[in-house]
Amino acid sequence: MRANAARNLEAVLTTGARMLATIYASRLAAIERAIEDARLRAAPVAVALHRYVENVITVNRTWPVDLALMLADAAIRRRRDACVAEVDAFLRRATEEGLLRRDLPEGWAGPLLPEMVGLAAHRHGHLSPGQAADVVVDTFLHGVGAQ
């Protein structure tokens, strides 16, 4: 009986792992579509930023799984790295166009944006994606200090 139970458990876990890999692939595809839809290279920076944030908030709420757990898979890592590179290039453009401060430490804005998007997606579910994107973009571009 114990051998059967161990085999059954292994089969269930293997099936679960395969299903999880499909979920991660679907989440990553949704992120890729969100980036494409935001037109990060072509749209005005403020418009592209808002569209990107709104889209990714929707992705985070639809696919609430952490891609970082799948980064051991080389193909997933390459796709994720391509998404990060696209957003980083967009943030450099935003800096060059004067929407982001030039005096911030290198690599500051890149990790900050997804943290804010995650916060909006998971801790402020009462806001629509558009409303949450409004808050994130305004905070990202203007900070939280009273001016």
mmCIF file of C-alpha atoms in Angstrom:
data_model
loop_
_atom_site.group_PDB
_atom_site.id
_atom_site.type_symbol
_atom_site.label_atom_id
_atom_site.label_comp_id
_atom_site.label_asym_id
_atom_site.label_seq_id
_atom_site.Cartn_x
_atom_site.Cartn_y
_atom_site.Cartn_z
ATOM 1 C CA MET A 1 0.000 0.000 0.000
ATOM 2 C CA ARG A 2 2.751 2.454 0.829
ATOM 3 C CA ALA A 3 4.436 1.989 -2.563
ATOM 4 C CA ASN A 4 1.124 2.702 -4.316
ATOM 5 C CA ALA A 5 0.554 5.795 -2.203
ATOM 6 C CA ALA A 6 4.056 7.063 -2.983
ATOM 7 C CA ARG A 7 3.532 6.479 -6.726
ATOM 8 C CA ASN A 8 0.142 8.215 -6.594
ATOM 9 C CA LEU A 9 1.600 11.172 -4.751
ATOM 10 C CA GLU A 10 4.448 11.413 -7.249
ATOM 11 C CA ALA A 11 1.973 11.311 -10.157
ATOM 12 C CA VAL A 12 -0.147 14.058 -8.582
ATOM 13 C CA LEU A 13 2.888 16.243 -7.911
ATOM 14 C CA THR A 14 4.273 15.711 -11.425
ATOM 15 C CA THR A 15 0.914 16.622 -12.951
ATOM 16 C CA GLY A 16 0.722 19.691 -10.734
ATOM 17 C CA ALA A 17 4.198 20.789 -11.762
ATOM 18 C CA ARG A 18 3.281 20.444 -15.444
ATOM 19 C CA MET A 19 0.108 22.451 -14.913
ATOM 20 C CA LEU A 20 2.042 25.115 -13.035
ATOM 21 C CA ALA A 21 4.528 25.395 -15.919
ATOM 22 C CA THR A 22 1.550 26.020 -18.294
ATOM 23 C CA ILE A 23 0.258 28.703 -15.889
ATOM 24 C CA TYR A 24 3.659 30.411 -15.817
ATOM 25 C CA ALA A 25 3.859 30.307 -19.620
ATOM 26 C CA SER A 26 0.384 31.858 -19.856
ATOM 27 C CA ARG A 27 1.290 34.594 -17.366
ATOM 28 C CA LEU A 28 4.462 35.388 -19.258
ATOM 29 C CA ALA A 29 2.576 35.516 -22.574
ATOM 30 C CA ALA A 30 0.102 37.942 -20.980
ATOM 31 C CA ILE A 31 2.992 40.143 -19.801
ATOM 32 C CA GLU A 32 4.491 40.098 -23.295
ATOM 33 C CA ARG A 33 1.110 41.167 -24.746
ATOM 34 C CA ALA A 34 0.820 43.902 -22.090
ATOM 35 C CA ILE A 35 4.212 45.302 -23.079
ATOM 36 C CA GLU A 36 3.380 45.138 -26.778
ATOM 37 C CA ASP A 37 0.006 46.809 -26.227
ATOM 38 C CA ALA A 38 1.608 49.618 -24.224
ATOM 39 C CA ARG A 39 3.712 50.599 -27.275
ATOM 40 C CA LEU A 40 6.666 51.447 -25.031
ATOM 41 C CA ARG A 41 8.871 52.447 -27.964
ATOM 42 C CA ALA A 42 6.330 54.505 -29.899
ATOM 43 C CA ALA A 43 3.645 56.014 -27.667
ATOM 44 C CA PRO A 44 4.291 59.165 -25.639
ATOM 45 C CA VAL A 45 6.023 58.178 -22.408
ATOM 46 C CA ALA A 46 3.198 59.131 -20.037
ATOM 47 C CA VAL A 47 0.629 57.302 -22.189
ATOM 48 C CA ALA A 48 2.824 54.211 -22.582
ATOM 49 C CA LEU A 49 3.609 54.163 -18.853
ATOM 50 C CA HIS A 50 -0.056 54.307 -17.880
ATOM 51 C CA ARG A 51 -1.052 51.658 -20.407
ATOM 52 C CA TYR A 52 1.823 49.387 -19.294
ATOM 53 C CA VAL A 53 0.944 49.762 -15.608
ATOM 54 C CA GLU A 54 -2.774 49.201 -16.195
ATOM 55 C CA ASN A 55 -2.075 46.136 -18.345
ATOM 56 C CA VAL A 56 0.353 44.582 -15.864
ATOM 57 C CA ILE A 57 -2.011 45.208 -12.956
ATOM 58 C CA THR A 58 -4.614 43.245 -14.912
ATOM 59 C CA VAL A 59 -2.090 40.467 -15.591
ATOM 60 C CA ASN A 60 -1.096 40.328 -11.912
ATOM 61 C CA ARG A 61 -4.718 40.036 -10.859
ATOM 62 C CA THR A 62 -5.544 37.444 -13.522
ATOM 63 C CA TRP A 63 -2.393 35.342 -13.025
ATOM 64 C CA PRO A 64 -1.431 35.791 -9.329
ATOM 65 C CA VAL A 65 1.694 33.640 -9.476
ATOM 66 C CA ASP A 66 5.289 34.724 -9.000
ATOM 67 C CA LEU A 67 7.388 34.303 -12.146
ATOM 68 C CA ALA A 68 10.545 34.439 -10.050
ATOM 69 C CA LEU A 69 9.853 30.865 -8.977
ATOM 70 C CA MET A 70 10.091 29.643 -12.583
ATOM 71 C CA LEU A 71 13.341 31.369 -13.501
ATOM 72 C CA ALA A 72 15.266 28.108 -13.279
ATOM 73 C CA ASP A 73 13.723 27.253 -16.673
ATOM 74 C CA ALA A 74 16.088 28.777 -19.277
ATOM 75 C CA ALA A 75 13.375 29.534 -21.841
ATOM 76 C CA ILE A 76 11.162 31.256 -19.263
ATOM 77 C CA ARG A 77 14.165 33.213 -17.956
ATOM 78 C CA ARG A 78 15.065 34.425 -21.473
ATOM 79 C CA ARG A 79 11.489 35.589 -22.124
ATOM 80 C CA ARG A 80 11.298 37.285 -18.732
ATOM 81 C CA ASP A 81 14.681 38.948 -19.283
ATOM 82 C CA ALA A 82 13.475 40.228 -22.672
ATOM 83 C CA CYS A 83 10.438 41.791 -20.964
ATOM 84 C CA VAL A 84 12.658 43.431 -18.338
ATOM 85 C CA ALA A 85 15.003 44.742 -21.045
ATOM 86 C CA GLU A 86 12.073 46.258 -22.942
ATOM 87 C CA VAL A 87 10.801 48.064 -19.840
ATOM 88 C CA ASP A 88 14.338 49.193 -18.927
ATOM 89 C CA ALA A 89 14.776 50.661 -22.430
ATOM 90 C CA PHE A 90 11.456 52.443 -21.998
ATOM 91 C CA LEU A 91 12.549 53.877 -18.643
ATOM 92 C CA ARG A 92 15.787 55.129 -20.233
ATOM 93 C CA ARG A 93 13.654 56.862 -22.873
ATOM 94 C CA ALA A 94 11.492 58.369 -20.125
ATOM 95 C CA THR A 95 14.656 59.691 -18.465
ATOM 96 C CA GLU A 96 16.030 61.071 -21.734
ATOM 97 C CA GLU A 97 12.704 62.832 -22.383
ATOM 98 C CA GLY A 98 12.812 64.394 -18.917
ATOM 99 C CA LEU A 99 9.899 62.529 -17.288
ATOM 100 C CA LEU A 100 12.193 60.718 -14.843
ATOM 101 C CA ARG A 101 14.984 62.294 -12.838
ATOM 102 C CA ARG A 102 18.511 61.870 -14.154
ATOM 103 C CA ASP A 103 20.086 62.126 -10.686
ATOM 104 C CA LEU A 104 18.700 58.830 -9.343
ATOM 105 C CA PRO A 105 21.077 55.913 -8.804
ATOM 106 C CA GLU A 106 21.474 53.571 -11.776
ATOM 107 C CA GLY A 107 18.883 50.816 -11.637
ATOM 108 C CA TRP A 108 16.557 52.616 -9.210
ATOM 109 C CA ALA A 109 13.440 53.079 -11.346
ATOM 110 C CA GLY A 110 13.472 49.631 -12.962
ATOM 111 C CA PRO A 111 12.827 47.574 -9.808
ATOM 112 C CA LEU A 112 10.657 50.267 -8.229
ATOM 113 C CA LEU A 113 7.984 50.200 -10.944
ATOM 114 C CA PRO A 114 7.073 46.495 -10.648
ATOM 115 C CA GLU A 115 6.991 46.786 -6.860
ATOM 116 C CA MET A 116 4.462 49.588 -7.151
ATOM 117 C CA VAL A 117 2.461 47.674 -9.761
ATOM 118 C CA GLY A 118 2.418 44.603 -7.515
ATOM 119 C CA LEU A 119 1.255 46.683 -4.584
ATOM 120 C CA ALA A 120 -1.564 48.159 -6.650
ATOM 121 C CA ALA A 121 -2.559 44.785 -8.070
ATOM 122 C CA HIS A 122 -2.601 42.796 -4.848
ATOM 123 C CA ARG A 123 -3.181 45.225 -1.983
ATOM 124 C CA HIS A 124 -5.638 47.594 -3.648
ATOM 125 C CA GLY A 125 -8.035 45.272 -5.422
ATOM 126 C CA HIS A 126 -10.879 47.694 -4.751
ATOM 127 C CA LEU A 127 -9.415 49.966 -7.437
ATOM 128 C CA SER A 128 -10.059 49.171 -11.092
ATOM 129 C CA PRO A 129 -6.905 48.573 -13.141
ATOM 130 C CA GLY A 130 -7.296 52.052 -14.617
ATOM 131 C CA GLN A 131 -7.690 53.703 -11.211
ATOM 132 C CA ALA A 132 -4.763 51.738 -9.815
ATOM 133 C CA ALA A 133 -2.650 52.715 -12.830
ATOM 134 C CA ASP A 134 -3.541 56.374 -12.193
ATOM 135 C CA VAL A 135 -2.193 56.101 -8.645
ATOM 136 C CA VAL A 136 0.937 54.178 -9.654
ATOM 137 C CA VAL A 137 1.830 56.480 -12.535
ATOM 138 C CA ASP A 138 1.228 59.625 -10.513
ATOM 139 C CA THR A 139 3.280 58.283 -7.599
ATOM 140 C CA PHE A 140 6.028 57.002 -9.922
ATOM 141 C CA LEU A 141 6.323 60.323 -11.750
ATOM 142 C CA HIS A 142 5.755 62.694 -8.802
ATOM 143 C CA GLY A 143 6.594 60.777 -5.616
ATOM 144 C CA VAL A 144 4.691 60.709 -2.355
ATOM 145 C CA GLY A 145 6.018 63.884 -0.768
ATOM 146 C CA ALA A 146 3.844 66.972 -0.449
ATOM 147 C CA GLN A 147 5.190 69.563 -2.843
#
